[in-house]
Amino acid sequence: IYVDKTGLLKILNKKLDSEHCYFAVSRARRFGKSMAAGMIDAYYSRGADSKELFGPYEIARDPDFQKYLNKFNVLHFDVSTFFNRVKNLDDVISDMDSSLLRDMISEFPYLDEEKPEGTAEAMSMVYKREGRKFVVIIDEYDCIVRDAPDNEKLILDYLRYLRGFFKTEDSKKFLALGYVTGILPIKKLEGESALNNFTEYTMTSPKESTTYFGFTEAEVGELCRKYGKDPLIVKEWYDGYYMYEPMKGAESSGKIVNDRIWDSYDIFMEERQYMPAGQADKAYNKDGCIHMIIESPMKLCHMYNPNSLVKSFMHGELGFYWKNTGSFSSLRKFIELNYAGLKNDIVQMLTGCRVAVNIKGFQNDLTHFKRKDDVLTCLIHMGYLGYDASTGLAFIPNREVAEVFEAAISTGDWDDVADSLNNSDKLLSAVKNMDERAVAAAIAESHQDYASIINLHDENALSLAIMVSFYTARAHYYVKRELPAGRGFADIVFIPKREGECPAMVVELKWNRSARAAIRQIKDKSYVGALSGYKGEVLLVGINYTKKSGKYSCRIERLEL
């Protein structure tokens, strides 16, 4: 399975051999970083004859295709290779440089007589003698920052080593392109990037490289047609990474057809009440929708995890392919930090909510966490969370990643959350059986587990507690909160993913009232209208919480549409 991403080379070619030729591309695990690095290598390397290889793809149609094809010396190495093979971490930089220098001398034998002290100096000597510039590609450049986070001296020495390739007067002469890729953005020192001449392309700001961060919705649609998969189900499992692409030309001047420019999330929230039921979120979050970000129109691109998609199509089944990578242990470590408010935010996101996060203070390492926002920002860069730059909200991107979270919180001091999630199967079964007492008892049990996380003091907190109680229902239902319907907003609506498999459910919550009053409101305000187009059984579920007694009551009625 190959999806053409050679268009990335056009972006690099435009800035080649200029003061803007420094690219730092950070993507989550399994998002094709190494494959992109190999593609860049194959295109620029004078040691390859790759015209025929690239011939069928997008880059071959670019006017500059042959101008830069196989024209440069390319130094391409993976830092993790050297990091993993040394016994003493203090030797990793010297071992890496010695290995690279040996390769340089092997390729350019005259260097043996000139005795360069390091690889960067050898590159300068080659350029002075031959006049051919270098492309430097470093994969897993953040390996030392991630895997030796407490060794500050090693990290500083490593950053100083990298400057030899990218931030000296000699490097300005011999370098045509610097391309480094990893999971984290470049480490910050005193609030500033340690390599501040690099332009950073990250999970929160991919800039013009947006469509090369993963598989786009259009590309996934083509693959679904080829392999006979339902694109909606594939979307649920592997979509969820919001990337914004800068608009150009006629697009940015307002000549946009069939799209609406939302000036802010607040305006959208005000206007959504006038939109048809169920269409508001789709309109605001659909692929290609235009959002204003820092006064610039940006086009939303839904990005899919390419590794999981390829494995899914190759094996013929949807699966939790990320769970089998190193991501699980990393995630468990982060959530066990348990900064104030972190647990509540993660539980909210597990129920489909989005939480505000300030990404600006993150130091791009795994040690300088001062607040929960730093942890959440780190999780965004590592692919555990999606991030919507237009709203500043983070969320769990898809079902596959949600499964990793579920597994991670089953350990440590998250037993309260784990118990609450485990009880949700019992609750869903009780609702389907219309066992009102069992429903009230199951919610009360979940409330007890969840009470340690939040203070259940208002209807919004009650709503969140109910969403946790119904957590496993998300496997069978599309769950919508505050869905416009009839003459108001239905609290929670459960729409079956597969018609006929489960009854639809409309849930109304009350605080210090009665479950009967909740049912009456569903009927009086025609909340069933939220199920426009649905045919089949519907369960009306009224739930009341009485604060004084601390008890739940439930009422369930059935109707047919």
Coordinates of C-alpha atoms in Angstrom, one line a residue:
I1 CA 0.0 0.0 0.0
Y2 CA 1.6 3.3 -1.1
V3 CA 0.0 6.7 -0.9
D4 CA 1.8 9.4 -2.9
K5 CA 3.5 11.9 -0.6
T6 CA 6.2 13.1 -3.0
G7 CA 4.6 16.5 -3.1
L8 CA 6.5 17.2 0.1
L9 CA 9.6 17.5 -2.0
K10 CA 8.1 20.6 -3.8
I11 CA 8.0 22.3 -0.4
L12 CA 11.6 21.5 0.3
N13 CA 12.8 22.5 -3.2
K14 CA 11.3 26.0 -2.8
K15 CA 13.5 26.6 0.2
L16 CA 16.6 24.6 -0.9
D17 CA 19.9 26.3 -0.5
S18 CA 18.4 29.4 1.2
E19 CA 18.3 30.9 4.7
H20 CA 15.1 29.0 5.2
C21 CA 16.4 25.5 4.3
Y22 CA 16.1 24.2 7.9
F23 CA 13.1 21.9 8.5
A24 CA 12.2 20.3 11.9
V25 CA 9.3 18.0 11.4
S26 CA 7.8 16.3 14.5
R27 CA 5.1 13.7 14.2
A28 CA 3.6 11.1 16.4
R29 CA 4.8 7.5 16.4
R30 CA 3.9 5.5 13.4
F31 CA 3.1 8.5 11.2
G32 CA 5.6 7.8 8.5
K33 CA 8.6 9.9 9.7
S34 CA 11.2 7.5 8.6
M35 CA 9.5 6.7 5.3
A36 CA 9.4 10.5 4.4
A37 CA 13.2 10.7 5.4
G38 CA 13.9 7.8 3.0
M39 CA 12.0 9.5 0.2
I40 CA 13.9 12.7 0.6
D41 CA 17.2 10.7 0.7
A42 CA 16.3 8.9 -2.5
Y43 CA 15.4 12.1 -4.3
Y44 CA 18.4 14.2 -3.5
S45 CA 21.2 11.7 -3.2
R46 CA 23.8 11.7 -6.0
G47 CA 24.4 8.0 -5.0
A48 CA 21.0 7.1 -6.5
D49 CA 19.5 7.2 -10.0
S50 CA 15.9 7.6 -9.0
K51 CA 14.3 9.3 -12.0
E52 CA 12.4 6.2 -12.9
L53 CA 11.4 5.5 -9.3
F54 CA 9.7 9.0 -8.9
G55 CA 8.4 9.1 -12.5
P56 CA 4.8 8.0 -11.7
Y57 CA 4.3 10.4 -8.8
E58 CA 3.4 14.0 -8.1
I59 CA 6.9 15.4 -7.8
A60 CA 7.7 14.3 -11.4
R61 CA 5.2 16.8 -12.7
D62 CA 6.9 19.7 -11.0
P63 CA 9.0 22.0 -13.2
D64 CA 12.0 21.7 -10.7
F65 CA 11.8 17.9 -10.6
Q66 CA 15.0 17.2 -12.5
K67 CA 16.8 20.4 -11.4
Y68 CA 17.5 18.9 -7.9
L69 CA 17.1 15.2 -8.6
N70 CA 20.2 13.2 -7.4
K71 CA 22.3 16.4 -7.3
F72 CA 23.6 16.4 -3.6
N73 CA 25.7 14.6 -1.1
V74 CA 23.3 13.2 1.5
L75 CA 24.2 12.5 5.1
H76 CA 21.3 10.5 6.5
F77 CA 21.4 8.9 10.0
D78 CA 19.1 7.7 12.8
V79 CA 20.1 8.8 16.3
S80 CA 18.3 6.0 18.0
T81 CA 20.6 3.5 16.2
F82 CA 23.7 4.9 18.0
F83 CA 21.8 5.5 21.3
N84 CA 20.6 1.9 21.5
R85 CA 24.0 0.3 20.9
V86 CA 26.2 2.1 23.4
K87 CA 26.8 0.7 26.9
N88 CA 27.6 4.1 28.4
L89 CA 25.4 7.0 27.4
D90 CA 28.2 9.4 27.8
D91 CA 29.8 7.8 24.7
V92 CA 26.8 8.1 22.4
I93 CA 27.8 11.4 20.7
S94 CA 31.5 10.4 20.2
D95 CA 30.4 7.0 18.9
M96 CA 27.9 8.5 16.5
D97 CA 30.4 11.1 15.2
S98 CA 33.2 8.5 14.8
S99 CA 30.9 6.2 12.8
L100 CA 29.7 9.0 10.5
L101 CA 33.3 10.2 10.0
R102 CA 34.4 6.7 9.0
D103 CA 31.7 6.6 6.4
M104 CA 32.8 10.1 5.1
I105 CA 36.4 9.0 4.8
S106 CA 35.3 5.8 3.0
E107 CA 33.3 7.9 0.5
F108 CA 36.0 10.6 0.2
P109 CA 39.4 8.9 0.8
Y110 CA 41.3 12.2 0.6
L111 CA 39.8 13.1 4.0
D112 CA 42.1 10.6 5.6
E113 CA 45.0 12.9 4.9
E114 CA 43.3 16.1 5.9
K115 CA 42.4 14.7 9.4
P116 CA 39.0 16.4 10.1
E117 CA 38.2 16.4 13.8
G118 CA 34.5 15.6 13.2
T119 CA 31.8 14.9 10.7
A120 CA 30.8 18.6 10.3
E121 CA 34.3 19.6 9.6
A122 CA 34.7 16.8 7.0
M123 CA 31.6 18.0 5.2
S124 CA 33.1 21.5 5.1
M125 CA 36.3 20.1 3.6
V126 CA 34.4 18.1 0.9
Y127 CA 32.4 21.2 -0.1
K128 CA 35.6 23.3 -0.4
R129 CA 37.2 20.7 -2.5
E130 CA 34.4 19.6 -4.7
G131 CA 31.8 22.4 -4.6
R132 CA 28.9 20.0 -4.1
K133 CA 26.6 20.8 -1.2
F134 CA 25.1 18.5 1.4
V135 CA 21.6 17.5 2.4
V136 CA 21.6 16.4 6.1
I137 CA 18.7 14.2 7.2
I138 CA 18.5 13.2 10.9
D139 CA 15.8 10.7 11.9
E140 CA 14.8 10.4 15.6
Y141 CA 16.7 13.5 16.3
D142 CA 14.9 13.8 19.7
C143 CA 15.8 10.3 20.8
I144 CA 18.4 11.6 23.4
V145 CA 15.9 14.1 24.8
R146 CA 13.2 11.5 25.1
D147 CA 15.2 8.5 26.3
A148 CA 17.7 10.2 28.6
P149 CA 15.5 13.0 29.9
D150 CA 17.4 13.4 33.2
N151 CA 20.9 13.6 31.7
E152 CA 21.0 17.4 31.2
K153 CA 24.7 17.4 30.3
L154 CA 24.2 14.8 27.6
I155 CA 21.3 16.8 26.1
L156 CA 23.2 20.0 26.1
D157 CA 26.3 18.4 24.5
Y158 CA 24.0 16.8 21.9
L159 CA 22.4 20.1 21.0
R160 CA 25.8 21.7 20.7
Y161 CA 26.8 18.8 18.4
L162 CA 23.8 19.4 16.2
R163 CA 24.8 23.1 15.9
G164 CA 27.9 22.0 14.1
F165 CA 25.7 20.8 11.2
F166 CA 23.3 23.7 11.2
K167 CA 24.4 26.8 13.0
T168 CA 28.0 27.7 12.1
E169 CA 29.4 29.9 9.4
D170 CA 30.8 26.8 7.7
S171 CA 27.5 25.0 7.7
K172 CA 25.9 28.0 6.0
K173 CA 28.2 27.3 3.1
F174 CA 28.1 23.5 2.8
L175 CA 24.4 22.9 3.7
A176 CA 21.7 22.9 1.0
L177 CA 19.0 21.4 3.2
G178 CA 18.7 20.4 6.9
Y179 CA 15.8 18.0 7.7
V180 CA 15.4 16.6 11.2
T181 CA 12.4 14.5 12.3
G182 CA 11.3 13.1 15.6
I183 CA 8.3 12.9 17.9
L184 CA 8.9 16.1 20.0
P185 CA 9.6 19.6 18.7
I186 CA 13.1 20.9 19.2
K187 CA 14.1 21.2 22.8
K188 CA 13.7 24.7 24.3
L189 CA 16.4 26.4 26.3
E190 CA 15.3 29.3 28.4
G191 CA 12.0 29.4 26.5
E192 CA 13.6 29.4 23.0
S193 CA 14.3 26.6 20.5
A194 CA 17.9 25.3 20.8
L195 CA 18.1 25.4 17.0
N196 CA 16.1 28.6 16.4
N197 CA 17.0 28.8 12.7
F198 CA 14.7 25.8 12.0
T199 CA 11.1 26.2 10.9
E200 CA 9.1 23.8 13.0
Y201 CA 6.3 21.7 11.5
T202 CA 4.5 20.0 14.4
M203 CA 1.3 18.2 15.3
T204 CA -0.1 21.5 16.5
S205 CA 1.2 23.7 13.6
P206 CA 2.0 21.7 10.5
K207 CA 1.9 24.7 8.3
E208 CA 2.1 24.1 4.5
S209 CA 3.2 20.5 5.1
T210 CA -0.3 19.6 6.6
T211 CA -1.4 17.0 4.0
Y212 CA 1.9 15.1 4.4
F213 CA 1.6 14.4 8.1
G214 CA -0.6 11.3 7.6
F215 CA -3.3 10.1 5.3
T216 CA -6.0 12.6 4.3
E217 CA -9.7 11.9 4.3
A218 CA -9.7 11.8 0.4
E219 CA -6.8 9.4 0.4
V220 CA -8.5 7.1 2.9
G221 CA -11.7 7.3 0.9
E222 CA -9.8 5.9 -2.1
L223 CA -8.3 3.1 0.0
C224 CA -11.7 2.2 1.4
R225 CA -13.1 1.9 -2.1
K226 CA -10.1 -0.3 -3.2
Y227 CA -10.3 -2.6 -0.2
G228 CA -14.1 -2.6 0.3
K229 CA -14.2 -0.9 3.7
D230 CA -16.9 1.4 5.2
P231 CA -15.3 4.8 5.4
L232 CA -17.4 5.9 8.3
I233 CA -16.3 3.0 10.4
V234 CA -12.7 3.5 9.4
K235 CA -13.0 7.2 10.3
E236 CA -14.2 6.3 13.8
W237 CA -11.2 4.0 14.4
Y238 CA -8.3 6.0 12.9
D239 CA -9.3 9.6 12.2
G240 CA -9.2 12.5 14.7
Y241 CA -6.0 14.5 14.1
Y242 CA -7.0 18.0 13.2
M243 CA -4.5 19.8 11.0
Y244 CA -5.0 23.2 9.5
E245 CA -3.6 24.1 6.0
P246 CA -2.9 27.7 5.1
M247 CA -5.1 29.0 2.3
K248 CA -3.6 30.6 -0.8
G249 CA -4.7 32.7 -3.7
A250 CA -8.4 32.9 -4.5
E251 CA -9.2 30.7 -1.6
S252 CA -7.8 33.2 1.0
S253 CA -9.5 36.2 -0.7
G254 CA -12.9 34.8 0.2
K255 CA -13.8 33.1 -3.1
I256 CA -14.9 30.0 -1.3
V257 CA -17.7 27.8 -2.7
N258 CA -20.0 25.7 -0.5
D259 CA -18.1 26.6 2.7
R260 CA -18.7 28.9 5.5
I261 CA -16.0 31.0 7.3
W262 CA -16.6 30.8 11.0
D263 CA -14.9 33.8 12.6
S264 CA -14.8 32.1 16.0
Y265 CA -16.0 29.1 17.9
D266 CA -18.3 31.4 20.0
I267 CA -20.1 32.7 16.9
F268 CA -20.5 29.2 15.7
M269 CA -22.0 28.1 19.0
E270 CA -24.5 30.9 18.8
E271 CA -25.5 30.1 15.3
R272 CA -25.6 26.3 15.6
Q273 CA -29.1 26.5 17.2
Y274 CA -30.6 27.6 13.9
M275 CA -29.0 24.7 12.0
P276 CA -30.8 21.4 11.3
A277 CA -30.5 18.8 14.1
G278 CA -27.2 16.9 13.9
Q279 CA -25.7 19.1 11.3
A280 CA -24.0 21.7 13.4
D281 CA -20.9 19.7 14.5
K282 CA -20.6 18.2 11.0
A283 CA -20.6 21.7 9.4
Y284 CA -18.0 23.1 11.8
N285 CA -15.7 20.0 11.8
K286 CA -16.0 18.7 8.3
D287 CA -12.9 18.2 6.2
G288 CA -12.2 21.3 4.1
C289 CA -14.2 23.6 6.4
I290 CA -12.6 27.1 6.8
H291 CA -11.7 28.4 10.2
M292 CA -10.2 31.7 11.2
I293 CA -7.0 31.2 13.2
I294 CA -5.1 34.3 14.3
E295 CA -7.0 36.3 11.7
S296 CA -6.0 34.0 8.9
P297 CA -8.3 31.6 7.0
M298 CA -7.2 28.0 7.5
K299 CA -8.6 24.9 5.9
L300 CA -9.3 21.9 8.2
C301 CA -7.8 18.6 7.2
H302 CA -8.7 15.4 9.0
M303 CA -5.6 13.3 9.3
Y304 CA -5.5 9.5 9.8
N305 CA -2.9 7.3 11.4
P306 CA -1.2 5.8 8.3
N307 CA 0.5 2.9 10.0
S308 CA -2.8 1.6 11.6
L309 CA -4.7 2.1 8.4
V310 CA -2.2 0.1 6.3
K311 CA -2.2 -2.7 8.9
S312 CA -6.0 -2.7 8.9
F313 CA -6.2 -3.0 5.2
M314 CA -3.5 -5.6 4.9
H315 CA -4.9 -7.8 7.6
G316 CA -8.5 -7.2 6.6
E317 CA -9.7 -6.2 10.0
L318 CA -10.0 -3.2 12.2
G319 CA -7.7 -3.4 15.3
F320 CA -5.9 -1.6 18.0
Y321 CA -2.5 -1.6 16.3
W322 CA -1.1 1.2 18.4
K323 CA -1.6 -0.8 21.5
N324 CA 1.2 -3.1 20.5
T325 CA 3.8 -0.3 20.2
G326 CA 5.8 1.4 22.9
S327 CA 3.0 3.9 23.2
F328 CA 1.2 2.0 26.0
S329 CA 4.0 2.2 28.6
S330 CA 4.7 5.8 27.7
L331 CA 1.0 6.9 28.2
R332 CA 0.7 5.0 31.5
K333 CA 3.8 6.9 32.8
F334 CA 2.3 10.3 31.8
I335 CA -1.1 9.8 33.3
E336 CA 0.4 8.5 36.5
L337 CA 1.9 11.9 37.0
N338 CA -1.7 12.9 37.9
Y339 CA -1.2 16.7 38.0
A340 CA -4.1 18.6 39.5
G341 CA -7.1 18.3 37.1
L342 CA -5.4 15.9 34.7
K343 CA -7.6 12.9 35.7
N344 CA -10.8 14.9 35.3
D345 CA -9.7 16.2 31.9
I346 CA -8.9 12.7 30.6
V347 CA -12.2 11.2 31.9
Q348 CA -14.0 14.1 30.1
M349 CA -12.2 13.3 26.9
L350 CA -12.9 9.6 27.2
T351 CA -16.6 10.5 27.2
G352 CA -16.2 12.5 24.0
C353 CA -15.8 16.0 25.5
R354 CA -13.0 18.4 24.6
V355 CA -10.9 20.3 27.1
A356 CA -9.0 23.5 26.9
V357 CA -5.2 23.3 26.8
N358 CA -2.5 26.0 26.7
I359 CA 0.2 24.6 24.6
K360 CA 2.6 27.5 24.8
G361 CA 4.5 26.6 28.0
F362 CA 5.7 23.2 27.0
Q363 CA 9.5 22.9 26.9
N364 CA 9.5 20.0 24.4
D365 CA 11.0 17.5 26.7
L366 CA 9.8 14.8 29.2
T367 CA 11.0 16.3 32.4
H368 CA 10.0 20.0 32.7
F369 CA 6.3 19.4 33.5
K370 CA 5.0 22.2 35.7
R371 CA 1.2 21.8 35.1
K372 CA -1.3 19.5 33.5
D373 CA -1.2 21.6 30.3
D374 CA 2.4 20.5 29.8
V375 CA 1.4 16.9 30.1
L376 CA -1.6 17.3 27.7
T377 CA 0.6 19.2 25.2
C378 CA 3.1 16.4 25.3
L379 CA 0.3 13.9 24.7
I380 CA -0.8 15.9 21.7
H381 CA 2.7 15.8 20.1
M382 CA 3.0 12.1 20.8
G383 CA -0.4 11.4 19.1
Y384 CA -2.4 10.4 22.1
L385 CA -4.6 13.4 21.8
G386 CA -5.9 15.4 18.9
Y387 CA -5.8 19.2 19.0
D388 CA -8.0 21.8 17.3
A389 CA -5.9 24.9 16.9
S390 CA -9.0 27.0 16.1
T391 CA -10.5 26.4 19.5
G392 CA -7.5 25.5 21.7
L393 CA -9.3 22.2 22.6
A394 CA -7.8 18.8 23.0
F395 CA -9.6 15.5 22.6
I396 CA -9.1 11.7 22.3
P397 CA -8.9 11.4 18.5
N398 CA -10.4 7.9 17.8
R399 CA -11.5 4.6 19.1
E400 CA -8.0 3.0 18.6
V401 CA -6.4 5.6 20.9
A402 CA -9.2 5.4 23.4
E403 CA -8.5 1.7 23.8
V404 CA -4.9 2.6 24.7
F405 CA -6.2 5.1 27.4
E406 CA -8.5 2.5 28.8
A407 CA -5.7 0.0 29.1
A408 CA -3.4 2.6 30.7
I409 CA -5.8 3.8 33.4
S410 CA -6.4 0.2 34.6
T411 CA -3.2 0.6 36.5
G412 CA -1.8 2.8 39.2
D413 CA -4.2 5.0 41.3
W414 CA -6.9 5.2 38.6
D415 CA -9.0 2.4 40.0
D416 CA -11.9 4.7 40.5
V417 CA -12.1 5.5 36.8
A418 CA -11.4 1.9 35.7
D419 CA -14.3 0.6 38.0
S420 CA -16.6 3.2 36.6
L421 CA -15.8 2.3 33.0
N422 CA -16.2 -1.4 33.7
N423 CA -19.6 -0.9 35.3
S424 CA -21.0 0.7 32.1
D425 CA -21.7 -2.7 30.4
K426 CA -24.0 -3.5 33.3
L427 CA -25.8 -0.2 33.0
L428 CA -26.3 -0.5 29.2
S429 CA -27.8 -4.0 29.6
A430 CA -30.2 -2.7 32.4
V431 CA -31.4 0.1 30.1
K432 CA -32.1 -2.2 27.2
N433 CA -34.1 -4.5 29.6
M434 CA -36.0 -1.4 30.9
D435 CA -34.9 -2.4 34.5
E436 CA -35.3 1.0 36.1
R437 CA -34.0 0.0 39.6
A438 CA -31.0 -1.7 38.1
V439 CA -30.2 1.5 36.0
A440 CA -30.5 3.7 39.1
A441 CA -28.3 1.3 41.1
A442 CA -25.6 1.1 38.3
I443 CA -25.4 4.9 38.0
A444 CA -25.2 5.2 41.8
E445 CA -22.3 2.8 41.8
S446 CA -20.5 4.6 39.0
H447 CA -21.2 7.9 40.8
Q448 CA -19.5 6.5 43.9
D449 CA -16.4 5.6 41.9
Y450 CA -16.4 8.9 40.1
A451 CA -17.1 11.1 43.2
S452 CA -13.4 11.1 44.0
I453 CA -12.6 12.8 40.7
I454 CA -15.1 15.7 40.6
N455 CA -17.5 17.4 42.9
L456 CA -21.0 16.4 41.7
H457 CA -22.6 19.8 42.4
D458 CA -24.5 20.8 39.3
E459 CA -26.3 19.4 36.2
N460 CA -23.3 19.6 34.0
A461 CA -21.2 17.5 36.4
L462 CA -24.2 15.1 36.6
S463 CA -24.2 14.9 32.8
L464 CA -20.5 14.1 32.8
A465 CA -21.0 11.4 35.4
I466 CA -23.8 9.8 33.3
M467 CA -21.5 9.9 30.3
V468 CA -18.9 8.0 32.2
S469 CA -21.6 5.5 33.3
F470 CA -22.6 4.9 29.6
Y471 CA -19.0 4.8 28.4
T472 CA -19.1 1.4 26.6
A473 CA -22.2 2.4 24.8
R474 CA -19.9 4.3 22.4
A475 CA -19.0 1.0 20.8
H476 CA -22.6 0.6 19.5
Y477 CA -23.8 4.2 19.4
Y478 CA -23.0 7.7 18.2
V479 CA -23.3 9.7 21.4
K480 CA -24.4 13.3 21.2
R481 CA -24.7 15.8 24.1
E482 CA -26.9 18.9 24.0
L483 CA -28.3 17.9 20.6
P484 CA -30.7 20.4 19.0
A485 CA -34.1 18.8 18.9
G486 CA -37.7 20.0 18.9
R487 CA -38.0 23.0 21.2
G488 CA -34.6 22.8 22.9
F489 CA -31.6 20.6 23.3
A490 CA -31.8 16.9 24.3
D491 CA -29.3 16.2 27.1
I492 CA -27.8 13.0 25.6
V493 CA -28.9 11.1 22.5
F494 CA -27.7 7.6 21.6
I495 CA -27.9 7.0 17.8
P496 CA -27.3 3.3 16.8
K497 CA -24.3 2.9 14.5
R498 CA -26.0 -0.1 12.8
E499 CA -29.7 0.1 12.3
G500 CA -31.6 -2.6 14.0
E501 CA -28.8 -3.8 16.3
C502 CA -29.8 -1.6 19.3
P503 CA -32.7 0.7 20.2
A504 CA -32.0 4.5 20.0
M505 CA -32.0 6.3 23.3
V506 CA -32.9 9.8 24.4
V507 CA -31.7 10.5 27.9
E508 CA -32.9 13.6 29.9
L509 CA -31.3 14.5 33.3
K510 CA -32.9 16.2 36.2
W511 CA -31.4 17.7 39.4
N512 CA -33.6 17.6 42.5
R513 CA -36.7 16.9 40.5
S514 CA -38.0 13.5 39.4
A515 CA -37.4 10.9 36.7
R516 CA -41.0 11.3 35.6
A517 CA -40.4 15.1 35.0
A518 CA -37.5 14.2 32.8
I519 CA -39.7 11.9 30.6
R520 CA -42.4 14.6 30.5
Q521 CA -39.8 17.1 29.2
I522 CA -38.6 14.7 26.5
K523 CA -42.2 14.4 25.2
D524 CA -43.3 18.0 25.7
K525 CA -40.3 19.4 23.9
S526 CA -40.2 16.8 21.2
Y527 CA -36.6 15.7 21.8
V528 CA -37.2 12.6 19.8
G529 CA -36.9 15.0 16.8
A530 CA -33.2 14.7 17.2
L531 CA -33.5 11.2 15.6
S532 CA -34.7 12.6 12.3
G533 CA -34.5 9.9 9.7
Y534 CA -34.2 7.1 12.2
K535 CA -36.8 4.2 12.1
G536 CA -37.2 1.7 14.9
E537 CA -37.4 1.3 18.6
V538 CA -36.6 4.3 20.9
L539 CA -36.1 4.2 24.6
L540 CA -36.9 7.4 26.6
V541 CA -34.8 7.5 29.7
G542 CA -35.4 10.0 32.5
I543 CA -32.8 10.1 35.3
N544 CA -33.0 12.3 38.4
Y545 CA -30.4 12.9 41.1
T546 CA -31.6 14.2 44.5
K547 CA -28.7 16.0 46.2
K548 CA -30.1 15.8 49.7
S549 CA -30.5 12.0 49.7
G550 CA -27.7 11.3 47.3
K551 CA -30.0 8.9 45.4
Y552 CA -30.8 8.4 41.7
S553 CA -34.1 7.5 40.3
C554 CA -34.9 6.3 36.8
R555 CA -37.9 6.1 34.5
I556 CA -37.9 4.3 31.0
E557 CA -40.5 4.3 28.3
R558 CA -40.5 2.7 24.9
L559 CA -41.9 4.0 21.6
E560 CA -41.6 3.2 17.9
L561 CA -40.7 5.5 15.1

